[in-house]
Short mmCIF file of C-alpha atoms in Angstrom, two decimals:
data_model
loop_
_atom_site.label_atom_id
_atom_site.label_comp_id
_atom_site.label_asym_id
_atom_site.label_seq_id
_atom_site.Cartn_x
_atom_site.Cartn_y
_atom_site.Cartn_z
CA MET A 1 -108.61 71.77 -43.12
CA GLY A 2 -108.55 69.54 -39.67
CA LYS A 3 -105.45 67.80 -41.34
CA CYS A 4 -103.02 70.56 -42.49
CA LYS A 5 -103.23 72.04 -38.72
CA LEU A 6 -102.17 69.20 -37.24
CA ARG A 7 -99.42 69.01 -39.35
CA GLN A 8 -98.58 72.76 -39.34
CA PHE A 9 -99.03 72.27 -35.66
CA ILE A 10 -96.54 68.81 -34.72
CA PHE A 11 -94.12 70.66 -37.63
CA VAL A 12 -93.82 73.98 -34.74
CA PHE A 13 -94.39 72.05 -31.65
CA GLY A 14 -90.99 70.16 -33.19
CA VAL A 15 -89.21 72.84 -34.03
CA ILE A 16 -89.52 74.49 -31.37
CA PHE A 17 -88.79 71.31 -29.08
CA SER A 18 -85.64 70.39 -31.07
CA PHE A 19 -84.26 73.59 -30.59
CA ALA A 20 -85.29 73.73 -26.33
CA CYS A 21 -82.84 70.17 -27.07
CA SER A 22 -80.15 71.42 -28.82
CA GLN A 23 -79.96 74.30 -25.80
CA ALA A 24 -79.90 72.08 -22.89
CA PRO A 25 -76.23 71.64 -20.73
CA ILE A 26 -74.28 69.08 -21.59
CA HIS A 27 -73.28 67.91 -17.83
CA LYS A 28 -69.95 66.50 -17.00
CA GLN A 29 -69.72 62.77 -15.51
CA ASP A 30 -66.41 62.54 -15.33
CA SER A 31 -64.95 61.75 -11.83
CA LYS A 32 -61.58 61.33 -11.00
CA GLN A 33 -61.94 58.98 -7.89
CA GLY A 34 -64.68 56.38 -8.94
CA LYS A 35 -68.32 57.18 -8.41
CA PRO A 36 -68.55 59.97 -6.51
CA LEU A 37 -70.26 60.26 -2.83
CA THR A 38 -74.44 60.85 -2.05
CA ILE A 39 -74.82 63.21 1.06
CA ALA A 40 -78.43 64.02 2.46
CA VAL A 41 -78.15 67.47 3.59
CA ALA A 42 -80.54 69.39 5.63
CA SER A 43 -81.58 72.45 3.65
CA ASN A 44 -80.25 75.13 6.80
CA PHE A 45 -76.46 73.61 6.06
CA TYR A 46 -76.67 72.75 2.11
CA LEU A 47 -75.23 76.02 0.99
CA THR A 48 -72.87 75.75 3.42
CA ALA A 49 -72.07 72.29 2.50
CA LYS A 50 -72.01 73.45 -1.51
CA LEU A 51 -69.26 76.35 -0.34
CA LEU A 52 -67.46 73.88 1.59
CA LEU A 53 -66.76 71.15 -1.19
CA ALA A 54 -66.63 73.33 -3.47
CA THR A 55 -63.00 74.86 -2.22
CA HIS A 56 -62.37 70.92 -1.43
CA PRO A 57 -60.09 69.35 -4.36
CA TYR A 58 -61.12 65.59 -3.63
CA TYR A 59 -64.55 66.63 -3.43
CA GLN A 60 -65.85 68.08 -6.32
CA ASN A 61 -68.13 65.59 -7.21
CA VAL A 62 -69.88 64.64 -4.32
CA LYS A 63 -73.82 64.59 -4.89
CA LEU A 64 -75.41 66.64 -2.66
CA VAL A 65 -78.76 65.81 -2.03
CA SER A 66 -81.03 68.88 0.42
CA GLY A 67 -84.56 68.53 1.67
CA SER A 68 -85.94 69.03 5.13
CA SER A 69 -84.14 66.65 7.61
CA GLY A 70 -87.34 64.23 8.61
CA THR A 71 -87.97 64.02 4.57
CA LEU A 72 -84.25 62.95 4.72
CA TYR A 73 -84.50 60.62 7.43
CA ALA A 74 -87.66 58.91 5.83
CA GLN A 75 -85.64 58.15 2.62
CA ALA A 76 -82.78 57.15 3.80
CA LYS A 77 -84.62 54.89 6.03
CA ASN A 78 -86.78 53.23 3.03
CA GLY A 79 -83.69 52.70 0.72
CA ALA A 80 -82.48 55.59 -0.51
CA PRO A 81 -78.87 55.78 -2.05
CA PHE A 82 -77.22 58.05 0.73
CA ASP A 83 -73.75 57.29 2.00
CA VAL A 84 -73.46 60.06 4.52
CA TYR A 85 -76.89 62.06 5.87
CA LEU A 86 -76.18 65.46 7.72
CA ALA A 87 -79.24 66.42 9.57
CA ALA A 88 -80.34 69.50 11.25
CA ASN A 89 -80.34 68.54 15.06
CA SER A 90 -79.73 65.13 16.17
CA TYR A 91 -83.18 63.68 16.74
CA PHE A 92 -83.13 62.16 13.29
CA PRO A 93 -79.41 60.70 13.26
CA GLN A 94 -80.13 59.45 16.46
CA GLN A 95 -82.91 58.15 15.31
CA LEU A 96 -81.31 56.30 12.32
CA TYR A 97 -78.78 55.05 14.11
CA LYS A 98 -81.81 53.02 16.63
CA ASP A 99 -82.81 51.57 13.74
CA GLY A 100 -79.93 49.97 13.16
CA LEU A 101 -79.47 51.78 10.10
CA SER A 102 -76.28 53.61 10.48
CA ASN A 103 -73.03 54.64 12.19
CA LYS A 104 -73.17 56.44 15.44
CA PRO A 105 -73.98 59.88 14.68
CA VAL A 106 -71.22 62.70 15.31
CA ASP A 107 -72.36 66.22 15.68
CA TYR A 108 -70.80 68.46 13.32
CA ALA A 109 -72.37 72.17 13.94
CA GLN A 110 -74.12 73.97 16.30
CA GLY A 111 -77.09 76.30 14.91
CA LYS A 112 -77.59 80.12 16.00
CA LEU A 113 -80.56 81.35 16.67
CA VAL A 114 -80.99 85.06 16.03
CA LEU A 115 -83.97 87.22 15.83
CA TYR A 116 -84.53 89.90 12.00
CA PRO A 117 -84.75 92.11 11.12
CA VAL A 118 -83.31 94.07 14.62
CA ALA A 119 -82.08 97.84 14.44
CA THR A 120 -79.01 98.80 16.45
CA GLY A 121 -79.90 99.19 20.39
CA LYS A 122 -83.53 96.97 20.15
CA SER A 123 -84.06 94.30 22.89
CA LEU A 124 -85.94 91.31 22.15
CA GLU A 125 -88.09 91.82 24.66
CA GLU A 126 -89.14 95.68 22.78
CA ILE A 127 -88.96 93.59 19.43
CA LEU A 128 -92.02 91.00 19.88
CA LYS A 129 -93.66 93.47 21.87
CA GLN A 130 -93.91 95.42 19.04
CA SER A 131 -93.97 93.17 15.86
CA ASN A 132 -97.51 92.02 15.14
CA ARG A 133 -96.44 89.40 13.51
CA ILE A 134 -93.99 87.07 13.91
CA ALA A 135 -92.68 83.37 11.79
CA ILE A 136 -90.87 81.12 13.26
CA ALA A 137 -90.21 77.29 11.76
CA ASN A 138 -92.67 75.37 12.62
CA PRO A 139 -91.36 74.38 16.99
CA ASP A 140 -92.98 70.57 15.99
CA ILE A 141 -90.85 69.78 12.82
CA ALA A 142 -88.05 72.07 13.02
CA PRO A 143 -84.98 72.72 15.42
CA TYR A 144 -84.82 76.85 15.54
CA GLY A 145 -88.62 76.67 15.47
CA MET A 146 -88.51 74.54 18.87
CA ALA A 147 -85.43 77.29 20.23
CA ALA A 148 -87.58 79.85 19.13
CA LYS A 149 -90.72 78.78 21.04
CA GLN A 150 -89.04 77.98 23.76
CA ILE A 151 -87.58 82.05 23.79
CA LEU A 152 -90.90 82.85 23.07
CA GLU A 153 -92.85 80.65 25.54
CA ARG A 154 -90.35 82.63 28.31
CA ASN A 155 -91.04 86.23 26.94
CA LEU A 156 -94.96 85.71 27.03
CA VAL A 157 -95.83 86.31 23.65
CA ASP A 158 -99.19 86.69 22.70
CA ASN A 159 -99.81 82.72 20.07
CA THR A 160 -101.98 84.38 18.09
CA LYS A 161 -99.32 86.80 16.83
CA LEU A 162 -97.41 83.85 15.61
CA VAL A 163 -96.76 81.98 11.55
CA PHE A 164 -95.43 78.80 11.52
CA ALA A 165 -93.45 78.40 8.19
CA ASN A 166 -92.32 74.97 7.36
CA ASN A 167 -88.58 76.14 7.84
CA VAL A 168 -86.40 78.25 8.37
CA SER A 169 -86.20 79.26 4.54
CA GLN A 170 -89.56 80.06 4.46
CA ALA A 171 -89.61 81.81 7.48
CA PHE A 172 -86.86 84.30 6.07
CA GLN A 173 -89.30 84.54 2.59
CA PHE A 174 -92.03 86.08 5.30
CA VAL A 175 -89.84 88.56 6.54
CA ASP A 176 -87.76 89.19 2.98
CA THR A 177 -90.85 89.48 1.54
CA GLY A 178 -92.28 91.94 4.27
CA ASN A 179 -95.91 89.80 4.88
CA VAL A 180 -94.32 89.44 8.37
CA ASP A 181 -92.69 91.86 10.78
CA THR A 182 -89.62 89.72 12.09
CA ALA A 183 -88.27 86.13 12.12
CA PHE A 184 -87.15 83.77 13.93
CA LEU A 185 -84.46 82.52 11.95
CA ALA A 186 -80.86 80.40 11.67
CA GLN A 187 -77.62 83.09 11.50
CA SER A 188 -76.28 80.58 8.80
CA LEU A 189 -79.65 81.92 6.72
CA LEU A 190 -78.80 85.34 6.92
CA TYR A 191 -75.57 85.24 6.50
CA HIS A 192 -74.96 83.15 3.02
CA ALA A 193 -78.57 86.23 2.29
CA HIS A 194 -75.66 88.71 2.92
CA GLN A 195 -72.87 87.06 1.29
CA GLN A 196 -75.30 86.43 -2.46
CA SER A 197 -77.21 90.33 -2.00
CA LYS A 198 -74.43 91.84 -0.41
CA ARG A 199 -77.42 93.84 1.10
CA ALA A 200 -76.07 95.95 4.24
CA GLN A 201 -80.20 94.82 5.63
CA TYR A 202 -79.22 91.35 6.58
CA SER A 203 -76.85 92.46 8.80
CA GLN A 204 -79.33 93.83 10.94
CA TYR A 205 -80.17 91.28 14.23
CA LEU A 206 -79.85 90.17 17.20
CA LEU A 207 -77.84 87.05 17.90
CA LEU A 208 -80.41 85.54 20.76
CA PRO A 209 -77.87 84.38 24.16
CA LEU A 210 -77.19 80.63 23.50
CA ASP A 211 -78.41 80.17 27.42
CA THR A 212 -81.43 80.49 26.18
CA TYR A 213 -82.53 77.87 24.44
CA ASN A 214 -81.70 74.27 24.30
CA PRO A 215 -78.59 73.48 21.58
CA ILE A 216 -79.50 73.28 18.35
CA MET A 217 -76.59 70.39 18.00
CA GLN A 218 -76.40 69.31 14.61
CA GLN A 219 -75.44 65.89 13.98
CA ALA A 220 -73.84 62.95 10.88
CA THR A 221 -74.26 60.15 10.15
CA ILE A 222 -72.68 57.17 7.88
CA MET A 223 -75.51 54.90 6.55
CA LEU A 224 -74.76 51.41 6.96
CA ASN A 225 -75.33 50.33 3.50
CA SER A 226 -73.23 52.66 1.92
CA ASN A 227 -70.96 51.44 -0.32
CA LYS A 228 -67.88 54.35 0.44
CA GLN A 229 -67.60 53.51 4.42
CA ALA A 230 -64.30 54.22 3.75
CA LEU A 231 -64.48 57.62 1.47
CA ALA A 232 -67.67 58.21 3.99
CA GLN A 233 -65.21 58.27 7.00
CA ASP A 234 -63.04 60.63 4.80
CA PHE A 235 -65.49 62.70 4.28
CA LEU A 236 -66.86 63.02 8.10
CA GLU A 237 -63.33 63.06 9.26
CA TYR A 238 -62.69 66.16 6.87
CA LEU A 239 -65.96 67.97 8.01
CA VAL A 240 -64.95 67.71 11.61
CA SER A 241 -61.51 69.27 11.14
CA LYS A 242 -59.97 72.27 12.45
CA GLU A 243 -59.80 73.69 9.33
CA VAL A 244 -63.75 73.07 8.44
CA GLN A 245 -65.22 73.68 11.74
CA GLU A 246 -62.79 77.13 12.32
CA GLY A 247 -64.26 77.95 8.33
CA ILE A 248 -68.21 77.41 9.40
CA ALA A 249 -67.79 79.51 12.54
CA ASN A 250 -67.69 82.38 10.13
CA MET A 251 -70.52 81.12 8.87
CA GLY A 252 -73.48 81.44 11.53
CA TYR A 253 -72.58 78.29 12.85
CA LEU A 254 -70.92 77.35 16.14
CA ALA A 255 -67.59 74.82 15.79
CA VAL A 256 -68.66 71.60 17.94
CA ASN A 257 -65.67 71.71 20.05
CA GLN A 258 -66.43 75.51 21.09
CA LYS A 259 -67.51 75.91 24.31
CA LEU A 260 -71.30 77.64 25.47
CA ASP A 261 -69.27 80.90 26.70
CA ASP A 262 -67.21 81.91 23.12
CA ASN A 263 -70.37 82.90 21.53
CA LYS A 264 -69.67 86.35 19.86
CA MET B 1 -108.63 60.69 15.30
CA ASN B 2 -108.07 63.78 17.64
CA LEU B 3 -109.40 67.53 18.12
CA PRO B 4 -107.06 69.24 15.40
CA ASP B 5 -107.23 67.12 12.78
CA PHE B 6 -111.43 67.43 12.38
CA THR B 7 -110.59 70.85 12.48
CA ALA B 8 -108.63 70.70 9.92
CA LEU B 9 -110.52 68.09 7.99
CA LEU B 10 -113.85 70.76 8.06
CA LEU B 11 -111.42 73.90 7.40
CA THR B 12 -110.60 71.47 4.25
CA PHE B 13 -114.11 70.53 3.37
CA LYS B 14 -115.52 74.61 4.11
CA LEU B 15 -111.96 76.14 1.61
CA ALA B 16 -113.20 73.39 -1.20
CA LEU B 17 -116.49 74.25 -1.24
CA ILE B 18 -116.61 78.01 -0.72
CA THR B 19 -113.87 77.69 -4.04
CA VAL B 20 -116.43 75.57 -6.38
CA VAL B 21 -119.04 77.71 -5.12
CA VAL B 22 -117.20 80.89 -6.22
CA LEU B 23 -115.87 78.81 -9.20
CA LEU B 24 -119.20 78.20 -10.28
CA VAL B 25 -120.90 81.60 -9.51
CA LEU B 26 -118.27 83.85 -11.67
CA GLY B 27 -117.43 81.23 -13.66
CA ILE B 28 -120.95 80.15 -15.64
CA PRO B 29 -121.44 83.41 -16.88
CA PHE B 30 -117.92 83.87 -17.70
CA ALA B 31 -117.64 80.38 -19.74
CA TRP B 32 -120.35 81.21 -21.67
CA VAL B 33 -118.99 84.62 -22.46
CA ILE B 34 -115.36 82.75 -23.87
CA SER B 35 -117.97 80.19 -25.73
CA ARG B 36 -119.54 82.75 -27.47
CA TYR B 37 -116.25 85.27 -28.14
CA LYS B 38 -115.04 83.94 -31.51
CA GLY B 39 -111.97 86.75 -31.37
CA ALA B 40 -108.62 87.25 -32.47
CA LEU B 41 -107.72 86.85 -28.66
CA LYS B 42 -109.71 83.97 -28.06
CA PRO B 43 -106.55 81.75 -28.09
CA PHE B 44 -104.84 83.47 -25.50
CA ILE B 45 -107.88 83.97 -23.04
CA GLU B 46 -107.29 80.34 -23.11
CA ALA B 47 -103.83 79.98 -22.39
CA VAL B 48 -104.63 82.27 -19.23
CA ILE B 49 -107.08 80.06 -18.39
CA ALA B 50 -105.48 77.24 -18.61
CA LEU B 51 -101.54 78.66 -16.74
CA PRO B 52 -101.98 77.83 -13.46
CA LEU B 53 -101.71 73.78 -14.42
CA VAL B 54 -98.65 74.65 -15.83
CA LEU B 55 -97.19 76.51 -12.94
CA PRO B 56 -96.04 74.49 -9.51
CA PRO B 57 -98.01 75.37 -6.53
CA THR B 58 -95.55 76.86 -4.81
CA VAL B 59 -94.10 78.78 -7.37
CA LEU B 60 -98.05 79.85 -7.59
CA GLY B 61 -97.39 80.42 -3.81
CA PHE B 62 -94.48 82.59 -3.77
CA TYR B 63 -95.22 85.13 -6.87
CA LEU B 64 -98.42 85.52 -4.13
CA LEU B 65 -96.17 86.23 -1.53
CA ILE B 66 -94.35 88.63 -3.12
CA ALA B 67 -98.09 90.36 -4.77
CA PHE B 68 -100.04 90.96 -1.53
CA SER B 69 -97.12 91.74 0.64
CA PRO B 70 -98.18 94.71 2.53
CA ASN B 71 -95.39 96.88 1.29
CA SER B 72 -96.85 96.29 -2.52
CA THR B 73 -99.45 98.03 -3.65
CA LEU B 74 -101.84 95.24 -4.35
CA GLY B 75 -101.16 93.97 -0.63
CA SER B 76 -102.09 97.39 0.91
CA LEU B 77 -105.29 97.81 -1.15
CA TRP B 78 -106.26 94.55 0.23
CA ILE B 79 -105.52 95.62 3.52
CA THR B 80 -107.61 99.03 3.40
CA MET B 81 -110.56 96.22 1.60
CA VAL B 82 -110.71 94.03 4.02
CA GLY B 83 -108.81 95.14 6.76
CA ASP B 84 -106.33 92.10 7.24
CA GLN B 85 -103.57 91.00 6.01
CA PHE B 86 -103.70 88.45 2.69
CA VAL B 87 -101.53 85.61 3.35
CA PHE B 88 -101.71 83.85 6.81
CA ASN B 89 -105.88 83.55 7.27
CA PHE B 90 -108.77 81.89 5.42
CA ALA B 91 -109.40 84.73 2.91
CA GLY B 92 -105.89 84.47 1.15
CA ILE B 93 -105.56 80.76 0.93
CA LEU B 94 -109.18 81.42 -0.93
CA ILE B 95 -108.03 83.31 -3.15
CA GLY B 96 -105.45 80.93 -3.71
CA SER B 97 -107.20 77.61 -4.39
CA ILE B 98 -109.51 79.96 -6.53
CA ILE B 99 -106.41 80.63 -8.97
CA TYR B 100 -105.47 76.86 -8.84
CA SER B 101 -108.37 75.37 -8.97
CA THR B 102 -110.06 77.66 -12.23
CA PRO B 103 -109.16 75.53 -15.28
CA PHE B 104 -110.94 72.61 -14.08
CA VAL B 105 -114.03 74.48 -13.31
CA LEU B 106 -113.78 75.88 -16.28
CA GLN B 107 -112.65 73.46 -19.12
CA PRO B 108 -115.44 71.72 -18.50
CA LEU B 109 -117.90 74.33 -18.62
CA ILE B 110 -116.32 76.64 -21.60
CA ALA B 111 -116.87 72.74 -23.66
CA ALA B 112 -120.34 72.19 -23.07
CA PHE B 113 -121.74 75.70 -23.59
CA GLU B 114 -119.28 75.10 -27.21
CA GLN B 115 -120.77 71.56 -27.86
CA GLN B 116 -124.46 72.68 -26.63
CA GLY B 117 -124.60 76.74 -26.70
CA GLU B 118 -125.49 76.83 -30.54
CA GLN B 119 -127.82 74.86 -30.53
CA THR B 120 -130.01 75.21 -28.62
CA LEU B 121 -129.59 78.98 -28.83
CA GLN B 122 -131.08 78.80 -32.34
CA THR B 123 -134.38 75.67 -31.48
CA THR B 124 -134.88 78.53 -28.46
CA LYS B 125 -134.89 81.58 -31.31
CA THR B 126 -136.95 79.64 -33.53
CA LEU B 127 -139.42 79.08 -30.49
CA GLY B 128 -139.44 83.06 -29.66
CA ILE B 129 -138.25 82.44 -26.20
CA PRO B 130 -135.72 85.50 -25.25
CA LEU B 131 -132.36 84.67 -24.72
CA PHE B 132 -131.83 85.39 -20.83
CA LYS B 133 -134.60 83.00 -20.39
CA GLY B 134 -133.31 80.50 -22.94
CA VAL B 135 -130.01 80.55 -21.48
CA LEU B 136 -131.53 80.23 -18.21
CA ILE B 137 -134.46 77.45 -18.85
CA PHE B 138 -133.19 75.30 -22.03
CA LEU B 139 -129.17 76.18 -22.29
CA LEU B 140 -128.01 75.55 -18.06
CA PRO B 141 -129.83 72.22 -17.60
CA SER B 142 -128.25 70.47 -20.78
CA ILE B 143 -125.02 71.61 -19.58
CA LYS B 144 -125.50 70.15 -16.22
CA PRO B 145 -123.37 67.24 -16.54
CA ALA B 146 -120.32 69.88 -17.19
CA ILE B 147 -121.35 71.71 -14.26
CA ILE B 148 -121.24 68.95 -12.04
CA THR B 149 -118.05 67.58 -13.78
CA ALA B 150 -116.44 70.42 -13.22
CA ALA B 151 -117.92 71.40 -9.32
CA THR B 152 -116.31 67.16 -8.51
CA LEU B 153 -113.42 68.71 -10.16
CA GLY B 154 -112.41 71.66 -8.29
CA PHE B 155 -113.85 70.62 -5.13
CA ALA B 156 -111.30 67.65 -5.06
CA HIS B 157 -108.42 69.13 -6.71
CA THR B 158 -108.79 71.82 -3.87
CA LEU B 159 -108.84 69.19 -1.11
CA GLY B 160 -105.67 67.91 -2.40
CA GLU B 161 -104.42 71.48 -2.45
CA PHE B 162 -101.02 71.95 -0.55
CA GLY B 163 -97.93 73.42 -2.51
CA LEU B 164 -99.78 77.29 -2.46
CA ILE B 165 -100.74 76.75 1.42
CA LEU B 166 -97.55 75.70 2.55
CA MET B 167 -96.54 79.19 1.16
CA ILE B 168 -99.40 81.72 2.23
CA GLY B 169 -101.05 79.36 4.61
CA GLY B 170 -98.44 79.58 8.00
CA ASN B 171 -99.36 77.05 9.46
CA ILE B 172 -101.99 78.29 11.47
CA PRO B 173 -104.88 75.64 13.07
CA GLY B 174 -109.10 76.57 12.18
CA GLU B 175 -107.78 79.04 10.34
CA THR B 176 -104.73 77.91 7.78
CA GLN B 177 -104.14 74.43 8.74
CA VAL B 178 -105.66 72.58 6.16
CA VAL B 179 -105.65 68.74 5.89
CA SER B 180 -102.81 68.35 3.84
CA ILE B 181 -100.39 69.95 5.35
CA ALA B 182 -101.78 68.73 8.85
CA LEU B 183 -100.68 65.44 6.86
CA PHE B 184 -97.32 66.58 6.03
CA ASN B 185 -96.15 68.05 9.59
CA TYR B 186 -96.50 64.07 10.54
CA VAL B 187 -94.87 62.48 8.45
CA GLU B 188 -92.05 65.39 9.18
CA MET B 189 -92.65 64.48 12.74
CA LEU B 190 -91.95 60.86 11.90
CA ASP B 191 -95.79 60.59 13.02
CA TYR B 192 -96.46 58.29 10.43
CA GLU B 193 -99.70 56.64 12.78
CA SER B 194 -101.79 59.75 12.79
CA ALA B 195 -100.68 60.39 9.07
CA HIS B 196 -102.16 57.11 8.09
CA MET B 197 -105.06 57.78 10.31
CA LEU B 198 -105.67 61.25 8.40
CA ALA B 199 -105.45 59.96 5.04
CA GLY B 200 -107.40 57.46 5.67
CA THR B 201 -110.46 59.53 6.48
CA LEU B 202 -109.38 62.30 4.06
CA LEU B 203 -109.27 59.25 1.18
CA LEU B 204 -112.23 57.28 2.56
CA ILE B 205 -114.52 61.21 3.08
CA SER B 206 -113.88 61.80 -0.79
CA PHE B 207 -114.11 58.72 -1.85
CA ILE B 208 -117.84 58.56 -0.70
CA THR B 209 -118.50 62.42 -1.75
CA LEU B 210 -117.26 61.44 -4.40
CA SER B 211 -119.22 58.36 -5.60
CA LEU B 212 -122.59 60.33 -4.80
CA LEU B 213 -121.92 63.50 -7.33
CA TYR B 214 -121.06 60.40 -10.02
CA LYS B 215 -124.13 58.61 -8.98
CA PHE B 216 -126.29 61.52 -9.47
CA ASN B 217 -124.75 62.44 -12.20
CA LYS B 218 -125.61 59.58 -15.09
CA HIS B 219 -124.82 61.20 -18.20
CA ASN B 220 -122.01 62.64 -16.37
CA PHE B 221 -118.34 63.13 -18.72
CA ARG B 222 -116.14 61.19 -15.86
CA ILE B 223 -112.72 62.68 -14.95
CA GLY B 224 -110.30 62.13 -17.99
CA ARG B 225 -113.36 62.20 -20.56
CA PHE B 226 -114.20 66.04 -19.98
CA PRO B 227 -112.62 68.02 -23.39
CA VAL B 228 -109.91 69.86 -23.22
CA SER B 229 -110.07 73.19 -23.93
CA SER B 230 -107.58 73.71 -26.47
CA GLY B 231 -108.45 71.20 -28.32
CA ASN B 232 -112.54 71.82 -28.20
CA SER B 233 -111.99 74.86 -29.25
CA LYS B 234 -109.37 73.71 -32.77
CA THR B 235 -112.50 71.13 -34.10
CA GLY B 236 -114.80 73.50 -32.74
CA ARG B 237 -116.61 76.98 -34.18
CA TYR B 238 -114.10 79.50 -33.82
CA GLU B 239 -112.17 78.64 -37.28
CA LYS B 240 -115.22 79.24 -39.15
#
């Protein structure tokens, strides 16, 4: 009896398994320029990088590895096969440079901090006073969280109101699911949320003045152990080119050559 | 070890302890009922019990975040009942841990009841002992090793819980910042020294606790050897 049942089970499982396998998509592995670049990118810049690469014929095969800047740093330091590292701050790339593992880092974007959601006409002080729960990215590990903390401290916000998300994406989840009233986010995140859903609510935010927090300078660096130095250098030049910088200025970042008072 | 680490350790053990106590109090009667039940729905009930093993903890956390949002029915009901929001406080991560550790506690219990329940009850019945008394005095002591295994698994599993609490905790020291979260923060901050210290302490304390448990539970089914409920029910009485 048991044997018969077991056979039946194996048969059913086998059928399901082979069906699942036959449905799996077949990935095309062809790449016209030999092996593609592997780029480790901080999660806040991931969607932007994806958009940038998708519009560029040369870089369509680039492999993007997304994660928090700290995780990617730890991976890069321990020999992960990254060619380029795009961080969400300047601290981690500078650290890699100091460790003697990468080239000199360059600025490639500047982050813009926003408060969300904010109905038109409301001020920062009003919103902070009215909110019961405010989500910020963890200031110890996330650059946008550190910036948010500076603003909160200046406005003497009660610390018990604060909820610490792992990163701005999680702060967004907290506010988007209605679990907190307000969150400090990256403008780029709301840009992508708006692009994907086309919901008007994602454009109801308050852009915080750039002189109220330390600049969130995102830096990129080329790993020394990469065997595609020239290709990586080309990519970095493309990233800081006028064309790309104008593009990311529309996606919630500040182009790196822009001045402080150009903030719109 | 600094004070925040100590707070996180204490919170973690508190969470694991309460989770296990709640799961045992609710789980033992429930496992008993399930082991006696022989209806058509049994495989489905067992599957539901095993489901938290399948879903990645972060995904489970994300759904809790949605389900208990103050805008949702469940979330507003929770606020009326408890007076506070579900997420970002201890009660929230406790419920999360209970769901997350359910299979680890229930499966050894169900398996033990299925193995020993019938026989023990037959014996007590022949002796004319009432059912309730038979369960309490004879059956429960006879499955003591399984209860200890269930408690140990639930406890250890909750100690290492990470993804779920990362999603619904909000990283509040003393309230939701458990050791795994504190550890993760250290690693992200590149403070590897503190991370090693905390990880070492957690491992050491857990090792001592588990060793003691196993020492006092001589006839245990050890981790990895406890009968998995689905397999057990297939070969057990349920097919008769």
